[in-house]
CSV table of C-alpha atoms and ligand atoms in Angstrom, one decimal:
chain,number,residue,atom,x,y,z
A,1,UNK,CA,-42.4,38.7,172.0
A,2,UNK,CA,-41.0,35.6,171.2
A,3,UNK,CA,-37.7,36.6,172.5
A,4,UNK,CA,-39.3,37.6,176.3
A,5,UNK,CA,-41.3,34.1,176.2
A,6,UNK,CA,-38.0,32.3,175.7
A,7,UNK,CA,-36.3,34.1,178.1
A,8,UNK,CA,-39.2,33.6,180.8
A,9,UNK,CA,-38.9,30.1,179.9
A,10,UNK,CA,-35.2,29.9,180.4
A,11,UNK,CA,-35.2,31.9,183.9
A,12,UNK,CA,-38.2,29.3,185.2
A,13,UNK,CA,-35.2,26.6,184.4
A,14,UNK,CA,-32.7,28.1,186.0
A,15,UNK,CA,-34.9,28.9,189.0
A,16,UNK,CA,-35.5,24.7,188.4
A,17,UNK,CA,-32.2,24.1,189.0
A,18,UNK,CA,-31.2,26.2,191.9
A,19,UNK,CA,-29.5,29.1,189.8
A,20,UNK,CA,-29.2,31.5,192.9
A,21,UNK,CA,-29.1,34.7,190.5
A,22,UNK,CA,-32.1,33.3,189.0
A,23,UNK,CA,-34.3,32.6,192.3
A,24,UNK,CA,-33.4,36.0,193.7
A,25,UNK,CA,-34.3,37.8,190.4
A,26,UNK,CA,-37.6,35.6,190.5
A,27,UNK,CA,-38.4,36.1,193.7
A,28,UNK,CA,-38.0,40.8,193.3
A,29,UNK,CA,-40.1,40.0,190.1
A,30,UNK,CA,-42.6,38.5,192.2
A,31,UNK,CA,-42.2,41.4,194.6
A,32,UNK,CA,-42.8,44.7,191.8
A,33,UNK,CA,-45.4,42.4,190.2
A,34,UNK,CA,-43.5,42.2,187.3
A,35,UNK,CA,-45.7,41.6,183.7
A,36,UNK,CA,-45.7,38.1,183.0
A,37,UNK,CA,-44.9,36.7,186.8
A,38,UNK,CA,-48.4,35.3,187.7
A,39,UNK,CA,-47.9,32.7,184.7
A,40,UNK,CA,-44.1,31.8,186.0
A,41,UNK,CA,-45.3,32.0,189.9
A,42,UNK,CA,-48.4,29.7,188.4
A,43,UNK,CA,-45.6,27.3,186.6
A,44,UNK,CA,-43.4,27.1,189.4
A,45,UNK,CA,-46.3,26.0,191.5
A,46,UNK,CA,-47.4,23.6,189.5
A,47,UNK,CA,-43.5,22.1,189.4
A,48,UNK,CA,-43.3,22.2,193.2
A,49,UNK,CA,-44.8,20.2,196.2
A,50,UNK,CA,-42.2,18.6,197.5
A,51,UNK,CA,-40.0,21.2,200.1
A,52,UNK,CA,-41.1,20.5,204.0
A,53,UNK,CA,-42.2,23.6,204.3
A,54,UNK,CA,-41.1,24.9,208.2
A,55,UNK,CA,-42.8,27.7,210.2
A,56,UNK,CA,-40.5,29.4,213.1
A,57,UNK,CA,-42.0,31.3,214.8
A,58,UNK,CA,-42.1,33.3,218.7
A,59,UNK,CA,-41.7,36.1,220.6
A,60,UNK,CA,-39.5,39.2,219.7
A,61,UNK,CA,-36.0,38.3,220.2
A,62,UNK,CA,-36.4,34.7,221.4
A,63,UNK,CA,-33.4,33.9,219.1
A,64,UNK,CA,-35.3,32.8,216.0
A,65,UNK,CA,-32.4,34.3,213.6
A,66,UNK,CA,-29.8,32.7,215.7
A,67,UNK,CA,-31.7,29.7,215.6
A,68,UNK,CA,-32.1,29.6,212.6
A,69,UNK,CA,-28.8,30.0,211.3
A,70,UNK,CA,-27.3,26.5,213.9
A,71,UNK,CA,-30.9,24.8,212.4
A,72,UNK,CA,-29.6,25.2,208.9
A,73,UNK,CA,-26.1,25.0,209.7
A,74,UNK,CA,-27.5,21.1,210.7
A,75,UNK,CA,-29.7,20.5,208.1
A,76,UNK,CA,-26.4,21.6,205.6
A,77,UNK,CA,-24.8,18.2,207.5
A,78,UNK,CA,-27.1,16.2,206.8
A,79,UNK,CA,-27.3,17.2,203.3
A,80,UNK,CA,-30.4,19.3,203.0
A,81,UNK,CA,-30.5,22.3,200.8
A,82,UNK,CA,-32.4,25.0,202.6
A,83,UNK,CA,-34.4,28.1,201.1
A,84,UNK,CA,-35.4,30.5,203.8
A,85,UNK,CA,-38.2,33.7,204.0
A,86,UNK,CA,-37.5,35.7,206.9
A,87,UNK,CA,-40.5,38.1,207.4
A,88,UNK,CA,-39.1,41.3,207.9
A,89,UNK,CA,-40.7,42.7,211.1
A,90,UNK,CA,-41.7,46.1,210.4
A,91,UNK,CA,-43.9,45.9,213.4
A,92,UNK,CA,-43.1,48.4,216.3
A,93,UNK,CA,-43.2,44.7,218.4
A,94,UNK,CA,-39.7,43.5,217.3
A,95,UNK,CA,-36.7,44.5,217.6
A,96,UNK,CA,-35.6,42.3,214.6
A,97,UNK,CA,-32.9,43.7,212.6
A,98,UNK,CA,-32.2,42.6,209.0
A,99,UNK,CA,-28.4,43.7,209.4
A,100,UNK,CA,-27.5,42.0,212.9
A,101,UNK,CA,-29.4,39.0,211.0
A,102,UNK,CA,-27.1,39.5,207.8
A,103,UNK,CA,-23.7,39.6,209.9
A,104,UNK,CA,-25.5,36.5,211.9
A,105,UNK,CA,-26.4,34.5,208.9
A,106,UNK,CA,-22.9,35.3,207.4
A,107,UNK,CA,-21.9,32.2,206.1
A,108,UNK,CA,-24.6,31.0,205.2
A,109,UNK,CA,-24.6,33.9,202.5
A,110,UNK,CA,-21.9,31.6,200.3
A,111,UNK,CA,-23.2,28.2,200.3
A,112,UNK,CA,-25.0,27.6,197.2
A,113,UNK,CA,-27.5,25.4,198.7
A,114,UNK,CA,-28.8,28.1,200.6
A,115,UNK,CA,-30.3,30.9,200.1
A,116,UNK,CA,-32.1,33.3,202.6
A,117,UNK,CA,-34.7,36.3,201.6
A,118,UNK,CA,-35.9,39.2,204.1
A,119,UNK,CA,-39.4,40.5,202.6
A,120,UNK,CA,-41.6,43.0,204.3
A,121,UNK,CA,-44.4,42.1,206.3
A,122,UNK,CA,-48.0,42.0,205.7
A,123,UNK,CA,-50.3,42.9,203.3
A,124,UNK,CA,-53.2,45.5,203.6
A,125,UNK,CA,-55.1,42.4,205.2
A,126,UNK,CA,-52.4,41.5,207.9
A,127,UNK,CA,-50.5,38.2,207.7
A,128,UNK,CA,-48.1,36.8,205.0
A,129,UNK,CA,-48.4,38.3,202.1
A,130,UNK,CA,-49.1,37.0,198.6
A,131,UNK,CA,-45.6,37.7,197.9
A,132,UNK,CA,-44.1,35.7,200.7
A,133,UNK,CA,-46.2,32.6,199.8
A,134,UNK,CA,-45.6,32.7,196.6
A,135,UNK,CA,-41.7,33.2,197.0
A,136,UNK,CA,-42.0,29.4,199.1
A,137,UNK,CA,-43.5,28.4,196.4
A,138,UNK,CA,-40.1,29.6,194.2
A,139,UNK,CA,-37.9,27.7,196.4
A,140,UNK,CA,-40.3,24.9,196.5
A,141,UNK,CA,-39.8,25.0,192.4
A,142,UNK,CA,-36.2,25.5,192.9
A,143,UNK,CA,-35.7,22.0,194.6
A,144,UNK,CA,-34.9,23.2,198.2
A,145,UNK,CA,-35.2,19.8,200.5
A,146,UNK,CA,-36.4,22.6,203.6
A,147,UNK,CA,-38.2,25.5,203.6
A,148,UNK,CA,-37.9,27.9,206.6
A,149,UNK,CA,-39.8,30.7,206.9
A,150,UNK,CA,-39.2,33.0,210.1
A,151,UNK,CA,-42.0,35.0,211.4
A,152,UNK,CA,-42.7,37.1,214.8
A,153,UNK,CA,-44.9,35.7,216.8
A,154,UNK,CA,-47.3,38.7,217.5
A,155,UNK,CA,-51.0,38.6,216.5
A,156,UNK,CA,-52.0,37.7,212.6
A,157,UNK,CA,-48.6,35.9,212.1
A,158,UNK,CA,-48.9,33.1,214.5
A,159,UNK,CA,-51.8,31.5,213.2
A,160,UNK,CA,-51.1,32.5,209.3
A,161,UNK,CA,-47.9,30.5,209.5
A,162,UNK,CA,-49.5,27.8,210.2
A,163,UNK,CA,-51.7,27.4,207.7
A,164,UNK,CA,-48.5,28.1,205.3
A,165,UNK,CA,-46.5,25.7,206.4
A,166,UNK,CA,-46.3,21.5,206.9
A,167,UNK,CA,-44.5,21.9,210.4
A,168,UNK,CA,-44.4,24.9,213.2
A,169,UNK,CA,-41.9,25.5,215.9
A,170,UNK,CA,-42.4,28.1,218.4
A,171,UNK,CA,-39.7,29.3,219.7
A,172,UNK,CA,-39.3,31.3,223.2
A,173,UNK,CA,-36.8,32.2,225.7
A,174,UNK,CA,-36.7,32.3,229.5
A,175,UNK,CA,-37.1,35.4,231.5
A,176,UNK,CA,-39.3,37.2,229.0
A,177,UNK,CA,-41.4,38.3,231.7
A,178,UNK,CA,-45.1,38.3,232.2
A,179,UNK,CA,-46.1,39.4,228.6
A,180,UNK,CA,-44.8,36.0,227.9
A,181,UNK,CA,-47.4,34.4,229.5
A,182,UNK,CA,-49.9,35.7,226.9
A,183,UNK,CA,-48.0,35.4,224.1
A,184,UNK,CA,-47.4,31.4,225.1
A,185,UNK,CA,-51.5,31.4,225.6
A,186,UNK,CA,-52.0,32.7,222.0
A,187,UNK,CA,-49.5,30.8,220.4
A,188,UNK,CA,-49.5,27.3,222.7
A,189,UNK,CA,-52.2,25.5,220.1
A,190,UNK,CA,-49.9,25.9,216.7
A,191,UNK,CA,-47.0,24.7,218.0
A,192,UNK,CA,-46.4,21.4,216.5
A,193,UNK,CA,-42.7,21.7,218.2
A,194,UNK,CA,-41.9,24.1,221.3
A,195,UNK,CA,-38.3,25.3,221.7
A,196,UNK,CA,-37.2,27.1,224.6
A,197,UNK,CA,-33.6,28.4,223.5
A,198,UNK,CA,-31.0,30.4,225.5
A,199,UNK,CA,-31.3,26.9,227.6
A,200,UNK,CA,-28.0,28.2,228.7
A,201,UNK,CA,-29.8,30.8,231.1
A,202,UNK,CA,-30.2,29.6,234.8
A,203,UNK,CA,-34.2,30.0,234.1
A,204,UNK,CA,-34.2,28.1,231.7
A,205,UNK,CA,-35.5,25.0,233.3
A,206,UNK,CA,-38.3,26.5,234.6
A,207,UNK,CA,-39.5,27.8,231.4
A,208,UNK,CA,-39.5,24.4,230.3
A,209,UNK,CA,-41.4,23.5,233.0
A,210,UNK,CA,-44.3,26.1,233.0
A,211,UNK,CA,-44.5,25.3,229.1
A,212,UNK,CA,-45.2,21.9,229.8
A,213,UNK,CA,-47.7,22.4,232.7
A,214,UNK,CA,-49.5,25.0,229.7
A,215,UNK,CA,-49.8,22.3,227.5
A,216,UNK,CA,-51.0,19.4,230.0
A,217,UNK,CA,-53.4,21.7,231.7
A,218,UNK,CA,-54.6,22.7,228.3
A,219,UNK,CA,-54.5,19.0,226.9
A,220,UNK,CA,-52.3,19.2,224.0
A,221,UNK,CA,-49.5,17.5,224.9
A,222,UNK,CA,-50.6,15.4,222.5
A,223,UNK,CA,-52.8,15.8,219.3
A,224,UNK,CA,-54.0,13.3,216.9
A,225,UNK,CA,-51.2,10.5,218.0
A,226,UNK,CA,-48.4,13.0,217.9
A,227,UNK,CA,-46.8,14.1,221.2
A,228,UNK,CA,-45.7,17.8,221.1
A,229,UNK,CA,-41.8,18.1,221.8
A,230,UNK,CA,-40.5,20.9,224.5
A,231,UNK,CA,-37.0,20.8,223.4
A,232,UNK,CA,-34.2,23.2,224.7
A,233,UNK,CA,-31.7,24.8,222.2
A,234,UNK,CA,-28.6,26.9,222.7
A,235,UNK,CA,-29.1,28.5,219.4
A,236,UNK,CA,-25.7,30.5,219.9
A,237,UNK,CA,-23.7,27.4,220.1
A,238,UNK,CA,-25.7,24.9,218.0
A,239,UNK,CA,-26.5,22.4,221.3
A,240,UNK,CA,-30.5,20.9,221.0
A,241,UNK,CA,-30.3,21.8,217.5
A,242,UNK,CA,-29.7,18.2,215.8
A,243,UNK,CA,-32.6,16.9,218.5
A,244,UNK,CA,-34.1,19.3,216.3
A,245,UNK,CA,-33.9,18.5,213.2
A,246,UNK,CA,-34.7,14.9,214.6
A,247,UNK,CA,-37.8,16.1,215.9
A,248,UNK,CA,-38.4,17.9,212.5
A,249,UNK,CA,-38.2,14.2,210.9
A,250,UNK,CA,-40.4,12.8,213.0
A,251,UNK,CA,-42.8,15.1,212.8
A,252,UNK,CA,-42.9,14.9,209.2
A,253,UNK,CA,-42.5,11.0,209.0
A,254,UNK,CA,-46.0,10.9,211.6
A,255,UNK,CA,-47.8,13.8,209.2
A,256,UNK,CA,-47.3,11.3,206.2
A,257,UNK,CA,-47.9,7.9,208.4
A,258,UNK,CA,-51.3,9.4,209.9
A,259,UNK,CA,-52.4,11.1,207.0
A,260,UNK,CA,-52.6,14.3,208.4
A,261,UNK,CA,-50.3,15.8,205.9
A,262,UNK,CA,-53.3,15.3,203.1
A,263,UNK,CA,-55.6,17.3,205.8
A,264,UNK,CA,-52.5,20.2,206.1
A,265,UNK,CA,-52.1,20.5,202.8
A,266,UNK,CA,-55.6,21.4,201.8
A,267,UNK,CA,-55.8,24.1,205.0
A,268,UNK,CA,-52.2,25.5,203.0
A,269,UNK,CA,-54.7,25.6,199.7
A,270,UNK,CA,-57.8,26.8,201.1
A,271,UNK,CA,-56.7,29.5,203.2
A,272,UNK,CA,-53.9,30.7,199.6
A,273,UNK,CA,-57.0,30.7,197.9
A,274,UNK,CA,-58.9,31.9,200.7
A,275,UNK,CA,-56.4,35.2,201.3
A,276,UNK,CA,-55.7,35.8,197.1
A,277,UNK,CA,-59.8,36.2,196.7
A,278,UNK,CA,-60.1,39.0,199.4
A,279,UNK,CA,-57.2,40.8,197.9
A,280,UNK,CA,-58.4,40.8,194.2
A,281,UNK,CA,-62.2,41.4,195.6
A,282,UNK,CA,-60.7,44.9,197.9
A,283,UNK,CA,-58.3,45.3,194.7
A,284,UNK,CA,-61.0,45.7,192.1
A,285,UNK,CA,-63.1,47.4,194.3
A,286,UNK,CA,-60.7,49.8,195.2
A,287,UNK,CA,-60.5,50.4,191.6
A,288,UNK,CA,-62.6,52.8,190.3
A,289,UNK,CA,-62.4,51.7,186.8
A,290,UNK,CA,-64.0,48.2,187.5
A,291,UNK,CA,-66.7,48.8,189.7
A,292,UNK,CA,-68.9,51.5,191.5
A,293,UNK,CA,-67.0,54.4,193.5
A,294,UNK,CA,-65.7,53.3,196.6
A,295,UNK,CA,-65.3,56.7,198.1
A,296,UNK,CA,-69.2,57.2,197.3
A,297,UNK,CA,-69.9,54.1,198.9
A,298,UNK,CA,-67.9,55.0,202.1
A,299,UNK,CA,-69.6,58.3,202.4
A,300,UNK,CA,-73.1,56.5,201.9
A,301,UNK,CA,-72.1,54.3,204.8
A,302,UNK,CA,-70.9,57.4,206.9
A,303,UNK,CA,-74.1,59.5,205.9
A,304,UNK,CA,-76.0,56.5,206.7
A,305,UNK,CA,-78.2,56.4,203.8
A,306,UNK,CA,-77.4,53.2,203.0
A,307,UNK,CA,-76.6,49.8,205.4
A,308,UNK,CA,-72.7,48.9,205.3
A,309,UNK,CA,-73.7,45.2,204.5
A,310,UNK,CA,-76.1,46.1,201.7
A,311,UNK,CA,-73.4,48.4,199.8
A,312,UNK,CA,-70.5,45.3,200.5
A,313,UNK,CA,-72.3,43.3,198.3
A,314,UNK,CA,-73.0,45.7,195.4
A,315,UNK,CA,-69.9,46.9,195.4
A,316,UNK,CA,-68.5,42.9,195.1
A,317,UNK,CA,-71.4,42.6,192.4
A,318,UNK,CA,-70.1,45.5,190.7
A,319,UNK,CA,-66.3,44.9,190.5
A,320,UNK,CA,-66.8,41.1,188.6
B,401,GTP,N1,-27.7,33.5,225.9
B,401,GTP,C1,-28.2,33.3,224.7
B,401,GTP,N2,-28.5,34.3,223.9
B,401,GTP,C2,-29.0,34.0,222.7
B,401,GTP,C3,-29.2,32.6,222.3
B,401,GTP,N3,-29.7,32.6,221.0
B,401,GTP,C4,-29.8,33.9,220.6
B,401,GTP,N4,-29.3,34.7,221.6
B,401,GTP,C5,-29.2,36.2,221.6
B,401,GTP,O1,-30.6,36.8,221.7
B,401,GTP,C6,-30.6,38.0,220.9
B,401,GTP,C7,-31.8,37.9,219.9
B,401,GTP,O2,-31.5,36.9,218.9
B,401,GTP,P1,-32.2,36.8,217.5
B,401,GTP,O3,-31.8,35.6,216.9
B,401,GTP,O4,-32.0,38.1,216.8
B,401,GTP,O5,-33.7,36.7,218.0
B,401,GTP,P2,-35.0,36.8,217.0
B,401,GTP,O6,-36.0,36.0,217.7
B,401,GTP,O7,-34.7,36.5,215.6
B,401,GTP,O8,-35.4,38.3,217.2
B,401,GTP,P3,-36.4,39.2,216.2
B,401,GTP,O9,-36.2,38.8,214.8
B,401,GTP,O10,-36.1,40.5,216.6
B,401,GTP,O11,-37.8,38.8,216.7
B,401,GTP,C8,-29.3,38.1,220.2
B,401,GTP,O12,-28.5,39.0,221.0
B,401,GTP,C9,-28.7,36.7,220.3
B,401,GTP,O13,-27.3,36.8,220.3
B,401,GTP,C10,-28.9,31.6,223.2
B,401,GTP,O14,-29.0,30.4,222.9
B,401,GTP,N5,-28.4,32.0,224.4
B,402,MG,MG1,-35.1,37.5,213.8
């Protein structure tokens, strides 16, 4: 016993100072719910607090990977170390492809000060998983200056990102067609930053444009003193990007001025604690040897001898 303490101990330290081995094999522990990782996952949190933690997300093949790689390929200038969580899209929606991102992301793959993880997407509930906020919190711990996390902006996503991370970016592309339109509508009010990329397409300009007539026409060209960016990035050949990263700064330099950044960090904790409580709850009662049978309950619901509400709360009741 003593033996698997120390050696807990002594991966937490290694995951402390950057060991890439040591996050990856933290992070798949975290992943099979390995015995003993809720009280490393709970130390590492409790060591963390001080990555920018970065939200990118946007419409299915937008250029988010792409992106991605130019925006950390900058932040590696200006001496950031970067930890990224790319959410791997297993919804029909995306085309996104962990490969083409692999042979993208190439080089990134051998810089020390980097290091990039694919996890699947969603829990039962929809949205980030457990897992994927608790591996931020791992390269949080692990001393990374920037924490990316790539998501696809369709449904549940865009508006769990943003209560994961400090700072989000949406990212789109011209010529997506009309379907874009919606997407921009659902996703126009989290964007603390808007990037239209593949500025290198003739339309481009125009997507600029109708993004900013969305915004003014639905007043949030500005919020709380901070006046939202449309910026315009080749991601394929790096240009916009370091406006980018300067946007990035600001943004964060105006979270801490204003004090906003006390207000977003307690939405990040409320809604963690928020999402862990309805897991455990459906968890336990899931499990039949905690509480009272679920399948019973289901059929009483179905059979209608009994009110869904009414059998919600025993079973809750029953499974503490
Ligand atoms: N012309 C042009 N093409 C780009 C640019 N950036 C990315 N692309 C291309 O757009 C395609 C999609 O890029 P990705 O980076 O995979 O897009 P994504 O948003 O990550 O896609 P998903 O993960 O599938 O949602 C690729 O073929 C890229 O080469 C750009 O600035 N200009
Ligand atoms: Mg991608």
């Amino acid at each position: 016993v003593t033996r698997s303490v120390d050696s807990a101990q002594s991966l937490i330290e290694r995951v402390r100072a950057g060991h890439v081995p040591s996050i990856a094999r933290m992070i798949s522990r975290i992943e099979s719910g390995s015995d003993g990782v809720v009280e490393q996952v709970a130390e590492l949190y409790r060591l963390g607090g001080d990555a920018r933690i970065v939200g990118i997300t946007g419409p299915p093949g937008a250029g988010k990977s792409t992106l991605l790689t130019s925006l950390v390929r900058e932040l590696r200038a200006r001496n950031k170390t970067v930890g990224i969580i790319a959410i791997d899209p297993s919804s029909p929606f995306s085309g996104g492809s962990i490969l083409g991102d692999r042979i993208r992301m190439g080089e990134l793959y051998h810089d020390p000060d980097v290091y990039i993880r694919s996890m699947a997407t969603r829990g039962a509930l929809g949205g980030l998983t457990r897992a994927t906020t608790d591996a931020v919190a791992v390269l949080d711990a692990a001393g990374k200056d920037v924490v990316l996390v790539e998501t696809v902006g369709v449904g549940q996503d865009e508006v769990d990102i943003v209560r994961a991370c400090h700072t989000t970016v949406v990212v789109s592309a011209p010529g997506m067609g009309d379907d874009v339109q919606a997407v921009k509508a659902g996703i126009l009010e989290i964007a603390d930053i808007h990037v239209v990329n593949k500025a290198d397409r003739p339309d481009a300009n125009r997507t600029i444009r109708e993004l900013k007539t969305m915004l003014k026409d639905a007043g949030e060209l500005s919020t709380g003193g901070w006046k939202i960016p449309v910026l315009a990035t080749v991601a394929e050949d790096g240009k916009g990007v370091d406006e980018l990263v300067d946007a990035l700064e600001r943004h964060y330099d105006h979270l801490v001025a204003s004090g906003e950044m006390e207000e977003r960090e307690r939405t990040m904790a409320a809604h963690r604690l928020k999402t862990i409580i309805q897991n455990v709850a459906l968890d336990r009662i899931e499990d039949p040897s905690i509480g009272p049978d679920f399948d019973d309950a289901v059929e009483d619901v179905r059979l209608r001898k009994r009110a869904p509400f009414t059998v919600a709360l025993d079973l809750l009741e029953g499974s503490v």
